[in-house]
Amino acid sequence: MKESPARKIQDYQVFGEFGEVNPSVSDGATFTFMTAEKMGELFHQEVEGCFLYSRHLNPSDFYLGQTLAAMEGTDTAQVMGSGMGAITSTLMQLVHTGDEIISSRTIYGGSYAFMKNFLPKFGVSTQFVDIKNLKQIENAINEKTKVIYCETISNPLLELSDIPELRKLADKYNLKLVVDNTFTPMIFAPYKLGAHIVVYSLTKFANGMNDAVAGAVCSDHDFIASLRNVNDGAAMLLGPVLDPIRASMILKNLHTLHVRIKQHSSNAMFIAENLEKLGLKVFYPGLPSYAQYKLHKSLMSERYGFGGMITLDAKEQETATALMEKMQEEKVGYFAVSLGFYKSLFSSPGSSTSSEIPVEEQNAMGMTPGLVRISIGLDDDIEETLERIKKSLKYVNLI
Ligand SMILES: *Cc1c(COP(=O)(O)O)cnc(C)c1O
């Protein structure tokens, strides 16, 4: 177990200025220099332990980045002010006018909207594909293609990307493979599986407290240095910096991530199995009925389980809405977007997080209007939670 991501986080030690067990919080937007020569040097290259200006890098963001890099197995990482800050900076860094991206069509709505509506302003177009269909992806690749973009487990249908196979394609055509691992930290190690760049919304499981918005990009030294470059780096020039106070809070929460992920996973497994037994249509990677069950098992790190996300098909949108209102009333959790929180959160993807995706395309992806996405919380008494969900299901006549 020496290689476990939790052990890597635990072994990354930084102390505070006076030996505090947590590193001191960086409280300066800028940094002093003893000599003009040293400052000049820092404008040209990164110098270990030296900081120039907080938007470029600050100690608290650096510690969080190094911890995430240790977890992921990358050289280093850049933390960002949001998951979207991480995703947009990464893509803007990788593409130029005239380039093309090939992206999974079942991705986070904001990422989809960025590629579909925003990047064309800069002459960058995106082909959206079924990420499970490697033949379709290979056919879509042309001389303009620069990037393959996907999520390890996609939002909201929980489809799995075969990262090792995607990497083979990327190598064949000299493309960069970018993977969003927001749903499955620790469960999957996309960099080790073959991604060149791993992006995160830390807002979700990684932080887990729903008190901060943050993101990260984990990759090799060269790519992260290019993001931070004072002349042409997207992180430096677009400015999605993470506040150091938030960074220091998130760093502390990362140390409990493995405990939380295991609890999210075992709770979700229990709920998913029982909902399926009731005859409901449930999408959960831990169920043998899950379409990519074998592939999931072969790529995952089993000690962390199958994750905290369940999607339930309530058939009609009205039923889905009534179910969520009732579940909130029964204190199952909150009717809210987002995920990876200590309490359960539920929303209906078609009308919320995936609403950026046109309805015809939602249908083509198999996203029906009655889907309810549940991010299962850390509930101690999950049997009681199941009873409350059952009561809500009966109330809307689903069982
Ligand atoms: C929430 C989310 C994002 C965006 O992250 P923010 O921190 O809200 O900017 C990106 N990808 C996935 C998979 C997400 O769930």
mmCIF file of C-alpha atoms and ligand atoms in Angstrom:
data_model
loop_
_atom_site.group_PDB
_atom_site.id
_atom_site.type_symbol
_atom_site.label_atom_id
_atom_site.label_comp_id
_atom_site.label_asym_id
_atom_site.label_seq_id
_atom_site.Cartn_x
_atom_site.Cartn_y
_atom_site.Cartn_z
ATOM 1 C CA MET A 1 0.000 0.000 0.000
ATOM 2 C CA LYS A 2 3.040 2.276 -0.126
ATOM 3 C CA GLU A 3 1.764 3.657 -3.394
ATOM 4 C CA SER A 4 -1.699 4.622 -2.131
ATOM 5 C CA PRO A 5 -2.676 8.200 -2.972
ATOM 6 C CA ALA A 6 -3.710 8.763 0.654
ATOM 7 C CA ARG A 7 -0.253 7.706 1.823
ATOM 8 C CA LYS A 8 1.309 10.104 -0.665
ATOM 9 C CA ILE A 9 -0.777 12.948 0.748
ATOM 10 C CA GLN A 10 0.081 11.949 4.313
ATOM 11 C CA ASP A 11 3.786 11.847 3.550
ATOM 12 C CA TYR A 12 3.879 15.312 2.042
ATOM 13 C CA GLN A 13 5.024 17.310 5.067
ATOM 14 C CA VAL A 14 5.093 21.073 5.385
ATOM 15 C CA PHE A 15 5.154 22.904 8.668
ATOM 16 C CA GLY A 16 4.162 26.399 9.699
ATOM 17 C CA GLU A 17 6.606 29.202 10.337
ATOM 18 C CA PHE A 18 6.803 28.235 14.038
ATOM 19 C CA GLY A 19 6.526 24.511 13.568
ATOM 20 C CA GLU A 20 2.733 24.396 13.399
ATOM 21 C CA VAL A 21 1.495 21.053 12.121
ATOM 22 C CA ASN A 22 -0.242 22.878 9.284
ATOM 23 C CA PRO A 23 1.693 25.216 7.004
ATOM 24 C CA SER A 24 1.389 28.949 7.650
ATOM 25 C CA VAL A 25 -1.210 30.683 5.516
ATOM 26 C CA SER A 26 0.374 32.918 2.946
ATOM 27 C CA ASP A 27 -0.805 36.444 3.650
ATOM 28 C CA GLY A 28 0.773 38.639 1.028
ATOM 29 C CA ALA A 29 -0.211 39.519 -2.511
ATOM 30 C CA THR A 30 3.400 40.324 -3.317
ATOM 31 C CA PHE A 31 6.845 39.223 -2.105
ATOM 32 C CA THR A 32 10.030 41.123 -1.287
ATOM 33 C CA PHE A 33 13.427 40.592 -2.900
ATOM 34 C CA MET A 34 16.848 41.291 -1.440
ATOM 35 C CA THR A 35 18.426 41.932 -4.818
ATOM 36 C CA ALA A 36 17.251 43.133 -8.216
ATOM 37 C CA GLU A 37 19.141 40.242 -9.757
ATOM 38 C CA LYS A 38 17.003 37.650 -7.954
ATOM 39 C CA MET A 39 13.789 39.373 -9.060
ATOM 40 C CA GLY A 40 14.992 39.456 -12.668
ATOM 41 C CA GLU A 41 15.796 35.753 -12.479
ATOM 42 C CA LEU A 42 12.283 34.902 -11.321
ATOM 43 C CA PHE A 43 10.729 36.676 -14.286
ATOM 44 C CA HIS A 44 12.612 34.310 -16.562
ATOM 45 C CA GLN A 45 12.314 31.015 -14.759
ATOM 46 C CA GLU A 46 10.845 29.445 -11.670
ATOM 47 C CA VAL A 47 13.170 29.233 -8.688
ATOM 48 C CA GLU A 48 12.330 26.699 -5.992
ATOM 49 C CA GLY A 49 11.085 28.359 -2.814
ATOM 50 C CA CYS A 50 10.933 31.856 -4.367
ATOM 51 C CA PHE A 51 7.710 33.690 -4.997
ATOM 52 C CA LEU A 52 7.118 36.756 -7.133
ATOM 53 C CA TYR A 53 3.462 37.721 -7.006
ATOM 54 C CA SER A 54 0.473 35.850 -5.638
ATOM 55 C CA ARG A 55 -1.368 35.486 -8.965
ATOM 56 C CA HIS A 56 1.700 33.746 -10.326
ATOM 57 C CA LEU A 57 2.205 31.488 -7.325
ATOM 58 C CA ASN A 58 1.989 31.771 -3.558
ATOM 59 C CA PRO A 59 3.123 29.347 -0.848
ATOM 60 C CA SER A 60 -0.376 28.167 0.157
ATOM 61 C CA ASP A 61 -1.370 27.423 -3.436
ATOM 62 C CA PHE A 62 2.005 25.776 -3.974
ATOM 63 C CA TYR A 63 1.570 23.408 -0.996
ATOM 64 C CA LEU A 64 -1.907 22.420 -2.112
ATOM 65 C CA GLY A 65 -0.632 21.896 -5.651
ATOM 66 C CA GLN A 66 2.263 19.721 -4.499
ATOM 67 C CA THR A 67 -0.095 17.626 -2.371
ATOM 68 C CA LEU A 68 -2.433 17.079 -5.307
ATOM 69 C CA ALA A 69 0.537 16.229 -7.515
ATOM 70 C CA ALA A 70 1.633 13.633 -4.950
ATOM 71 C CA MET A 71 -1.875 12.155 -4.935
ATOM 72 C CA GLU A 72 -2.031 12.069 -8.722
ATOM 73 C CA GLY A 73 1.564 10.991 -9.387
ATOM 74 C CA THR A 74 2.387 14.038 -11.529
ATOM 75 C CA ASP A 75 5.502 16.230 -11.314
ATOM 76 C CA THR A 76 3.522 19.173 -10.059
ATOM 77 C CA ALA A 77 0.159 20.944 -10.207
ATOM 78 C CA GLN A 78 -1.328 24.404 -10.480
ATOM 79 C CA VAL A 79 -4.327 25.169 -8.321
ATOM 80 C CA MET A 80 -6.984 27.499 -9.686
ATOM 81 C CA GLY A 81 -9.845 29.652 -8.465
ATOM 82 C CA SER A 82 -12.402 27.151 -9.805
ATOM 83 C CA GLY A 83 -12.757 23.922 -11.747
ATOM 84 C CA MET A 84 -13.779 25.960 -14.782
ATOM 85 C CA GLY A 85 -10.643 28.078 -14.266
ATOM 86 C CA ALA A 86 -8.601 24.881 -14.474
ATOM 87 C CA ILE A 87 -10.420 23.531 -17.537
ATOM 88 C CA THR A 88 -10.543 26.764 -19.537
ATOM 89 C CA SER A 89 -6.913 27.702 -18.811
ATOM 90 C CA THR A 90 -5.748 24.227 -19.789
ATOM 91 C CA LEU A 91 -7.623 24.238 -23.084
ATOM 92 C CA MET A 92 -6.648 27.829 -23.938
ATOM 93 C CA GLN A 93 -3.019 26.889 -23.302
ATOM 94 C CA LEU A 94 -3.183 23.870 -25.589
ATOM 95 C CA VAL A 95 -4.989 25.237 -28.643
ATOM 96 C CA HIS A 96 -4.432 27.968 -31.220
ATOM 97 C CA THR A 97 -6.724 29.491 -33.864
ATOM 98 C CA GLY A 98 -7.639 26.832 -36.415
ATOM 99 C CA ASP A 99 -7.144 23.902 -34.038
ATOM 100 C CA GLU A 100 -9.775 21.337 -33.149
ATOM 101 C CA ILE A 101 -10.709 19.524 -29.970
ATOM 102 C CA ILE A 102 -12.402 16.160 -29.755
ATOM 103 C CA SER A 103 -14.510 16.007 -26.640
ATOM 104 C CA SER A 104 -16.786 13.530 -24.999
ATOM 105 C CA ARG A 105 -20.368 14.728 -25.389
ATOM 106 C CA THR A 106 -21.365 13.642 -21.885
ATOM 107 C CA ILE A 107 -19.407 16.165 -19.866
ATOM 108 C CA TYR A 108 -20.068 18.854 -17.307
ATOM 109 C CA GLY A 109 -22.389 21.499 -18.798
ATOM 110 C CA GLY A 110 -19.950 24.364 -18.255
ATOM 111 C CA SER A 111 -17.119 22.526 -20.036
ATOM 112 C CA TYR A 112 -19.493 21.688 -22.891
ATOM 113 C CA ALA A 113 -20.661 25.312 -23.182
ATOM 114 C CA PHE A 114 -17.067 26.591 -23.141
ATOM 115 C CA MET A 115 -16.053 24.383 -26.069
ATOM 116 C CA LYS A 116 -19.309 24.723 -27.966
ATOM 117 C CA ASN A 117 -19.983 28.470 -27.558
ATOM 118 C CA PHE A 118 -16.876 30.241 -26.328
ATOM 119 C CA LEU A 119 -13.855 28.730 -28.075
ATOM 120 C CA PRO A 120 -15.293 29.294 -31.596
ATOM 121 C CA LYS A 121 -14.807 33.031 -30.937
ATOM 122 C CA PHE A 122 -11.082 32.264 -31.140
ATOM 123 C CA GLY A 123 -11.392 30.018 -34.177
ATOM 124 C CA VAL A 124 -11.208 26.783 -32.189
ATOM 125 C CA SER A 125 -13.890 24.188 -32.895
ATOM 126 C CA THR A 126 -14.887 21.025 -31.070
ATOM 127 C CA GLN A 127 -16.334 17.745 -32.261
ATOM 128 C CA PHE A 128 -18.425 16.073 -29.587
ATOM 129 C CA VAL A 129 -18.292 12.285 -29.685
ATOM 130 C CA ASP A 130 -19.466 9.217 -27.823
ATOM 131 C CA ILE A 131 -16.329 8.669 -25.734
ATOM 132 C CA LYS A 132 -17.001 4.910 -25.571
ATOM 133 C CA ASN A 133 -16.775 4.659 -29.348
ATOM 134 C CA LEU A 134 -13.044 4.588 -30.154
ATOM 135 C CA LYS A 135 -13.693 4.070 -33.859
ATOM 136 C CA GLN A 136 -15.838 7.217 -33.998
ATOM 137 C CA ILE A 137 -13.093 9.148 -32.202
ATOM 138 C CA GLU A 138 -10.399 7.931 -34.574
ATOM 139 C CA ASN A 139 -12.571 8.863 -37.562
ATOM 140 C CA ALA A 140 -13.075 12.353 -36.126
ATOM 141 C CA ILE A 141 -9.329 13.004 -35.826
ATOM 142 C CA ASN A 142 -7.828 15.163 -38.582
ATOM 143 C CA GLU A 143 -4.692 17.263 -39.047
ATOM 144 C CA LYS A 144 -6.231 20.128 -37.030
ATOM 145 C CA THR A 145 -6.990 17.993 -33.963
ATOM 146 C CA LYS A 146 -4.837 18.810 -30.937
ATOM 147 C CA VAL A 147 -6.704 17.574 -27.876
ATOM 148 C CA ILE A 148 -8.923 14.730 -26.685
ATOM 149 C CA TYR A 149 -11.013 15.865 -23.723
ATOM 150 C CA CYS A 150 -13.119 13.691 -21.437
ATOM 151 C CA GLU A 151 -14.194 12.979 -17.876
ATOM 152 C CA THR A 152 -13.124 9.752 -16.178
ATOM 153 C CA ILE A 153 -16.741 9.149 -15.220
ATOM 154 C CA SER A 154 -19.066 11.403 -17.106
ATOM 155 C CA ASN A 155 -21.701 13.730 -15.797
ATOM 156 C CA PRO A 156 -24.526 12.647 -15.405
ATOM 157 C CA LEU A 157 -24.768 9.215 -17.072
ATOM 158 C CA LEU A 158 -21.685 7.866 -15.301
ATOM 159 C CA GLU A 159 -20.097 6.629 -18.498
ATOM 160 C CA LEU A 160 -16.479 5.566 -18.132
ATOM 161 C CA SER A 161 -13.665 6.703 -20.441
ATOM 162 C CA ASP A 162 -11.157 4.005 -21.349
ATOM 163 C CA ILE A 163 -8.124 6.187 -20.592
ATOM 164 C CA PRO A 164 -5.407 3.673 -21.630
ATOM 165 C CA GLU A 165 -7.069 3.181 -25.036
ATOM 166 C CA LEU A 166 -7.596 6.928 -25.487
ATOM 167 C CA ARG A 167 -3.917 7.451 -24.741
ATOM 168 C CA LYS A 168 -2.988 5.017 -27.497
ATOM 169 C CA LEU A 169 -5.021 7.109 -29.935
ATOM 170 C CA ALA A 170 -3.474 10.306 -28.601
ATOM 171 C CA ASP A 171 0.017 8.872 -29.136
ATOM 172 C CA LYS A 172 -0.806 7.650 -32.619
ATOM 173 C CA TYR A 173 -1.873 11.150 -33.721
ATOM 174 C CA ASN A 174 0.317 13.226 -31.391
ATOM 175 C CA LEU A 175 -2.572 14.680 -29.360
ATOM 176 C CA LYS A 176 -2.851 15.691 -25.721
ATOM 177 C CA LEU A 177 -5.279 13.724 -23.570
ATOM 178 C CA VAL A 178 -6.981 15.882 -20.923
ATOM 179 C CA VAL A 179 -9.108 14.115 -18.292
ATOM 180 C CA ASP A 180 -11.439 15.698 -15.717
ATOM 181 C CA ASN A 181 -11.332 13.450 -12.630
ATOM 182 C CA THR A 182 -13.628 15.530 -10.404
ATOM 183 C CA PHE A 183 -16.061 12.652 -9.686
ATOM 184 C CA THR A 184 -13.463 10.052 -8.770
ATOM 185 C CA PRO A 185 -10.377 11.327 -6.918
ATOM 186 C CA MET A 186 -8.292 8.395 -5.584
ATOM 187 C CA ILE A 187 -10.646 5.844 -7.177
ATOM 188 C CA PHE A 188 -8.983 6.504 -10.515
ATOM 189 C CA ALA A 189 -5.463 7.784 -11.190
ATOM 190 C CA PRO A 190 -5.908 9.161 -14.730
ATOM 191 C CA TYR A 191 -2.305 10.322 -15.077
ATOM 192 C CA LYS A 192 -1.018 6.847 -14.296
ATOM 193 C CA LEU A 193 -3.606 5.401 -16.685
ATOM 194 C CA GLY A 194 -2.320 7.613 -19.498
ATOM 195 C CA ALA A 195 -3.746 11.150 -19.338
ATOM 196 C CA HIS A 196 -1.243 13.919 -20.096
ATOM 197 C CA ILE A 197 -3.148 16.414 -17.983
ATOM 198 C CA VAL A 198 -5.643 15.820 -15.173
ATOM 199 C CA VAL A 199 -8.051 18.604 -14.218
ATOM 200 C CA TYR A 200 -10.169 18.879 -11.106
ATOM 201 C CA SER A 201 -12.958 20.883 -9.656
ATOM 202 C CA LEU A 202 -11.795 20.790 -6.031
ATOM 203 C CA THR A 203 -15.176 22.291 -5.127
ATOM 204 C CA LYS A 204 -16.608 18.754 -5.075
ATOM 205 C CA PHE A 205 -15.208 15.635 -3.355
ATOM 206 C CA ALA A 206 -11.642 16.917 -2.983
ATOM 207 C CA ASN A 207 -12.644 19.678 -0.591
ATOM 208 C CA GLY A 208 -15.964 18.093 0.343
ATOM 209 C CA MET A 209 -17.292 20.899 2.534
ATOM 210 C CA ASN A 210 -19.134 22.991 -0.036
ATOM 211 C CA ASP A 211 -17.556 26.120 1.415
ATOM 212 C CA ALA A 212 -15.144 26.920 -1.412
ATOM 213 C CA VAL A 213 -14.883 26.971 -5.184
ATOM 214 C CA ALA A 214 -11.499 25.802 -6.472
ATOM 215 C CA GLY A 215 -9.783 23.787 -9.168
ATOM 216 C CA ALA A 216 -6.477 22.208 -10.135
ATOM 217 C CA VAL A 217 -4.411 21.104 -13.107
ATOM 218 C CA CYS A 218 -1.995 18.220 -12.491
ATOM 219 C CA SER A 219 0.666 17.469 -15.087
ATOM 220 C CA ASP A 220 4.376 17.455 -15.902
ATOM 221 C CA HIS A 221 6.754 20.336 -15.105
ATOM 222 C CA ASP A 222 6.748 21.668 -18.654
ATOM 223 C CA PHE A 223 3.000 22.030 -18.983
ATOM 224 C CA ILE A 224 2.501 23.562 -15.538
ATOM 225 C CA ALA A 225 5.402 25.970 -16.134
ATOM 226 C CA SER A 226 3.811 26.957 -19.464
ATOM 227 C CA LEU A 227 0.520 27.738 -17.655
ATOM 228 C CA ARG A 228 2.399 30.000 -15.225
ATOM 229 C CA ASN A 229 4.623 31.668 -17.823
ATOM 230 C CA VAL A 230 4.552 35.442 -17.322
ATOM 231 C CA ASN A 231 4.545 36.069 -21.089
ATOM 232 C CA ASP A 232 2.055 33.563 -22.449
ATOM 233 C CA GLY A 233 0.697 31.410 -19.624
ATOM 234 C CA ALA A 234 -3.084 31.101 -19.316
ATOM 235 C CA ALA A 235 -3.002 30.773 -15.513
ATOM 236 C CA MET A 236 -0.863 33.878 -15.209
ATOM 237 C CA LEU A 237 -2.617 35.987 -17.830
ATOM 238 C CA LEU A 238 -6.273 34.982 -17.436
ATOM 239 C CA GLY A 239 -5.839 35.224 -13.677
ATOM 240 C CA PRO A 240 -7.904 32.358 -12.164
ATOM 241 C CA VAL A 241 -5.830 32.413 -8.967
ATOM 242 C CA LEU A 242 -7.010 30.611 -5.828
ATOM 243 C CA ASP A 243 -7.103 32.641 -2.647
ATOM 244 C CA PRO A 244 -4.350 31.331 -0.306
ATOM 245 C CA ILE A 245 -6.725 31.173 2.668
ATOM 246 C CA ARG A 246 -9.014 28.838 0.729
ATOM 247 C CA ALA A 247 -6.013 26.833 -0.463
ATOM 248 C CA SER A 248 -4.888 26.236 3.105
ATOM 249 C CA MET A 249 -8.397 25.106 4.090
ATOM 250 C CA ILE A 250 -8.659 22.719 1.158
ATOM 251 C CA LEU A 251 -5.231 21.273 1.953
ATOM 252 C CA LYS A 252 -6.456 20.255 5.414
ATOM 253 C CA ASN A 253 -9.580 18.663 3.949
ATOM 254 C CA LEU A 254 -7.501 16.646 1.473
ATOM 255 C CA HIS A 255 -6.087 14.708 4.417
ATOM 256 C CA THR A 256 -9.507 13.190 5.083
ATOM 257 C CA LEU A 257 -10.359 12.571 1.440
ATOM 258 C CA HIS A 258 -9.648 8.817 1.558
ATOM 259 C CA VAL A 259 -11.897 8.357 4.588
ATOM 260 C CA ARG A 260 -14.664 10.361 2.964
ATOM 261 C CA ILE A 261 -14.401 8.636 -0.416
ATOM 262 C CA LYS A 262 -14.676 5.194 1.211
ATOM 263 C CA GLN A 263 -17.750 6.288 3.141
ATOM 264 C CA HIS A 264 -19.359 7.953 0.089
ATOM 265 C CA SER A 265 -18.694 4.754 -1.869
ATOM 266 C CA SER A 266 -20.024 2.277 0.663
ATOM 267 C CA ASN A 267 -23.129 4.392 1.285
ATOM 268 C CA ALA A 268 -23.768 4.792 -2.439
ATOM 269 C CA MET A 269 -23.282 1.057 -3.047
ATOM 270 C CA PHE A 270 -25.862 0.269 -0.374
ATOM 271 C CA ILE A 271 -28.410 2.729 -1.762
ATOM 272 C CA ALA A 272 -27.813 1.710 -5.403
ATOM 273 C CA GLU A 273 -28.196 -2.029 -4.676
ATOM 274 C CA ASN A 274 -31.381 -1.476 -2.744
ATOM 275 C CA LEU A 275 -32.954 0.884 -5.270
ATOM 276 C CA GLU A 276 -32.216 -1.621 -8.016
ATOM 277 C CA LYS A 277 -33.788 -4.402 -5.943
ATOM 278 C CA LEU A 278 -36.938 -2.281 -5.810
ATOM 279 C CA GLY A 279 -37.082 -2.509 -9.603
ATOM 280 C CA LEU A 280 -35.876 1.004 -10.363
ATOM 281 C CA LYS A 281 -33.512 1.891 -13.188
ATOM 282 C CA VAL A 282 -30.278 2.856 -11.464
ATOM 283 C CA PHE A 283 -26.925 3.838 -12.937
ATOM 284 C CA TYR A 284 -24.091 3.013 -10.521
ATOM 285 C CA PRO A 285 -20.644 1.658 -11.483
ATOM 286 C CA GLY A 286 -20.661 -0.801 -8.578
ATOM 287 C CA LEU A 287 -23.707 -2.682 -9.876
ATOM 288 C CA PRO A 288 -23.063 -5.672 -12.145
ATOM 289 C CA SER A 289 -25.852 -4.232 -14.337
ATOM 290 C CA TYR A 290 -23.643 -1.193 -15.067
ATOM 291 C CA ALA A 291 -22.687 -1.382 -18.742
ATOM 292 C CA GLN A 292 -18.927 -0.969 -18.210
ATOM 293 C CA TYR A 293 -18.651 -2.875 -14.933
ATOM 294 C CA LYS A 294 -15.664 -5.005 -15.997
ATOM 295 C CA LEU A 295 -13.701 -2.104 -17.467
ATOM 296 C CA HIS A 296 -14.390 -0.023 -14.358
ATOM 297 C CA LYS A 297 -13.101 -2.789 -12.108
ATOM 298 C CA SER A 298 -9.972 -3.234 -14.186
ATOM 299 C CA LEU A 299 -9.004 0.466 -14.070
ATOM 300 C CA MET A 300 -10.079 1.486 -10.561
ATOM 301 C CA SER A 301 -8.350 1.275 -7.204
ATOM 302 C CA GLU A 302 -10.845 -0.977 -5.431
ATOM 303 C CA ARG A 303 -10.038 0.056 -1.879
ATOM 304 C CA TYR A 304 -11.847 3.368 -2.475
ATOM 305 C CA GLY A 305 -15.007 1.800 -3.855
ATOM 306 C CA PHE A 306 -17.172 2.853 -6.767
ATOM 307 C CA GLY A 307 -17.733 6.470 -5.814
ATOM 308 C CA GLY A 308 -20.575 8.506 -4.394
ATOM 309 C CA MET A 309 -22.617 9.273 -7.505
ATOM 310 C CA ILE A 310 -25.844 7.496 -8.391
ATOM 311 C CA THR A 311 -28.229 8.358 -11.207
ATOM 312 C CA LEU A 312 -31.809 7.224 -10.945
ATOM 313 C CA ASP A 313 -34.360 7.286 -13.738
ATOM 314 C CA ALA A 314 -37.652 8.650 -12.409
ATOM 315 C CA LYS A 315 -39.086 8.490 -15.952
ATOM 316 C CA GLU A 316 -40.962 11.803 -16.084
ATOM 317 C CA GLN A 317 -39.526 15.201 -15.219
ATOM 318 C CA GLU A 318 -42.511 16.009 -12.956
ATOM 319 C CA THR A 319 -41.947 12.781 -11.007
ATOM 320 C CA ALA A 320 -38.242 13.608 -10.678
ATOM 321 C CA THR A 321 -39.008 17.076 -9.330
ATOM 322 C CA ALA A 322 -41.667 15.834 -6.906
ATOM 323 C CA LEU A 323 -39.292 13.102 -5.704
ATOM 324 C CA MET A 324 -36.495 15.564 -5.005
ATOM 325 C CA GLU A 325 -38.791 17.950 -3.150
ATOM 326 C CA LYS A 326 -40.051 15.079 -1.038
ATOM 327 C CA MET A 327 -36.547 13.738 -0.354
ATOM 328 C CA GLN A 328 -35.538 17.173 0.862
ATOM 329 C CA GLU A 329 -38.577 17.330 3.119
ATOM 330 C CA GLU A 330 -37.695 13.877 4.491
ATOM 331 C CA LYS A 331 -34.141 15.145 5.213
ATOM 332 C CA VAL A 332 -32.424 12.756 2.816
ATOM 333 C CA GLY A 333 -30.303 15.731 1.824
ATOM 334 C CA TYR A 334 -30.610 18.920 -0.191
ATOM 335 C CA PHE A 335 -32.192 19.690 -3.545
ATOM 336 C CA ALA A 336 -29.141 21.467 -4.974
ATOM 337 C CA VAL A 337 -26.634 21.249 -7.804
ATOM 338 C CA SER A 338 -23.057 20.193 -7.062
ATOM 339 C CA LEU A 339 -21.743 17.031 -5.473
ATOM 340 C CA GLY A 340 -19.181 15.479 -3.181
ATOM 341 C CA PHE A 341 -20.620 17.083 -0.046
ATOM 342 C CA TYR A 342 -20.931 15.479 3.403
ATOM 343 C CA LYS A 343 -24.712 15.609 2.967
ATOM 344 C CA SER A 344 -26.500 14.079 0.010
ATOM 345 C CA LEU A 345 -27.312 16.466 -2.825
ATOM 346 C CA PHE A 346 -29.726 15.783 -5.663
ATOM 347 C CA SER A 347 -30.667 17.566 -8.830
ATOM 348 C CA SER A 348 -32.106 16.779 -12.204
ATOM 349 C CA PRO A 349 -29.294 17.144 -14.761
ATOM 350 C CA GLY A 350 -31.465 17.986 -17.774
ATOM 351 C CA SER A 351 -32.839 21.149 -16.218
ATOM 352 C CA SER A 352 -29.760 22.151 -14.218
ATOM 353 C CA THR A 353 -26.108 21.176 -14.646
ATOM 354 C CA SER A 354 -26.527 19.892 -18.198
ATOM 355 C CA SER A 355 -29.039 22.525 -19.327
ATOM 356 C CA GLU A 356 -26.309 24.103 -21.496
ATOM 357 C CA ILE A 357 -26.613 21.007 -23.677
ATOM 358 C CA PRO A 358 -29.469 21.347 -26.219
ATOM 359 C CA VAL A 359 -32.434 19.024 -25.628
ATOM 360 C CA GLU A 360 -31.975 17.136 -28.954
ATOM 361 C CA GLU A 361 -28.373 16.405 -27.987
ATOM 362 C CA GLN A 362 -29.425 15.377 -24.488
ATOM 363 C CA ASN A 363 -31.787 12.855 -26.069
ATOM 364 C CA ALA A 364 -29.054 11.555 -28.374
ATOM 365 C CA MET A 365 -26.878 10.910 -25.319
ATOM 366 C CA GLY A 366 -29.606 8.985 -23.555
ATOM 367 C CA MET A 367 -30.223 11.769 -21.050
ATOM 368 C CA THR A 368 -33.916 11.433 -20.322
ATOM 369 C CA PRO A 369 -35.830 14.234 -18.553
ATOM 370 C CA GLY A 370 -36.620 12.074 -15.514
ATOM 371 C CA LEU A 371 -33.028 11.539 -14.414
ATOM 372 C CA VAL A 372 -32.202 12.324 -10.811
ATOM 373 C CA ARG A 373 -28.524 12.574 -9.948
ATOM 374 C CA ILE A 374 -27.765 11.871 -6.311
ATOM 375 C CA SER A 375 -24.436 12.588 -4.672
ATOM 376 C CA ILE A 376 -24.579 10.361 -1.613
ATOM 377 C CA GLY A 377 -23.365 11.900 1.629
ATOM 378 C CA LEU A 378 -21.378 10.568 4.572
ATOM 379 C CA ASP A 379 -24.480 9.397 6.499
ATOM 380 C CA ASP A 380 -23.658 7.226 9.476
ATOM 381 C CA ASP A 381 -27.021 5.453 9.462
ATOM 382 C CA ILE A 382 -27.487 4.717 5.776
ATOM 383 C CA GLU A 383 -30.297 2.211 6.477
ATOM 384 C CA GLU A 384 -32.369 5.092 7.814
ATOM 385 C CA THR A 385 -31.534 7.132 4.707
ATOM 386 C CA LEU A 386 -32.775 4.250 2.548
ATOM 387 C CA GLU A 387 -36.057 4.206 4.484
ATOM 388 C CA ARG A 388 -36.492 7.932 3.851
ATOM 389 C CA ILE A 389 -35.772 7.502 0.152
ATOM 390 C CA LYS A 390 -38.265 4.632 -0.015
ATOM 391 C CA LYS A 391 -40.901 6.765 1.677
ATOM 392 C CA SER A 392 -40.285 9.479 -0.930
ATOM 393 C CA LEU A 393 -40.436 6.971 -3.802
ATOM 394 C CA LYS A 394 -43.767 5.665 -2.529
ATOM 395 C CA TYR A 395 -45.060 9.219 -2.262
ATOM 396 C CA VAL A 396 -44.446 9.766 -6.012
ATOM 397 C CA ASN A 397 -45.709 6.249 -6.894
ATOM 398 C CA LEU A 398 -42.398 4.998 -8.206
ATOM 399 C CA ILE A 399 -42.590 1.937 -5.958
HETATM 400 C C1 LIG B 1 -18.419 21.202 -10.960
HETATM 401 C C2 LIG B 1 -17.652 20.617 -12.057
HETATM 402 C C3 LIG B 1 -16.798 21.414 -12.839
HETATM 403 C C4 LIG B 1 -16.672 22.900 -12.632
HETATM 404 O O1 LIG B 1 -16.051 23.195 -11.427
HETATM 405 P P1 LIG B 1 -16.242 24.583 -10.610
HETATM 406 O O2 LIG B 1 -15.365 24.395 -9.444
HETATM 407 O O3 LIG B 1 -17.689 24.700 -10.291
HETATM 408 O O4 LIG B 1 -15.796 25.668 -11.537
HETATM 409 C C5 LIG B 1 -16.075 20.779 -13.826
HETATM 410 N N1 LIG B 1 -16.176 19.463 -14.070
HETATM 411 C C6 LIG B 1 -16.995 18.677 -13.349
HETATM 412 C C7 LIG B 1 -17.059 17.223 -13.649
HETATM 413 C C8 LIG B 1 -17.757 19.225 -12.324
HETATM 414 O O5 LIG B 1 -18.583 18.436 -11.621
#
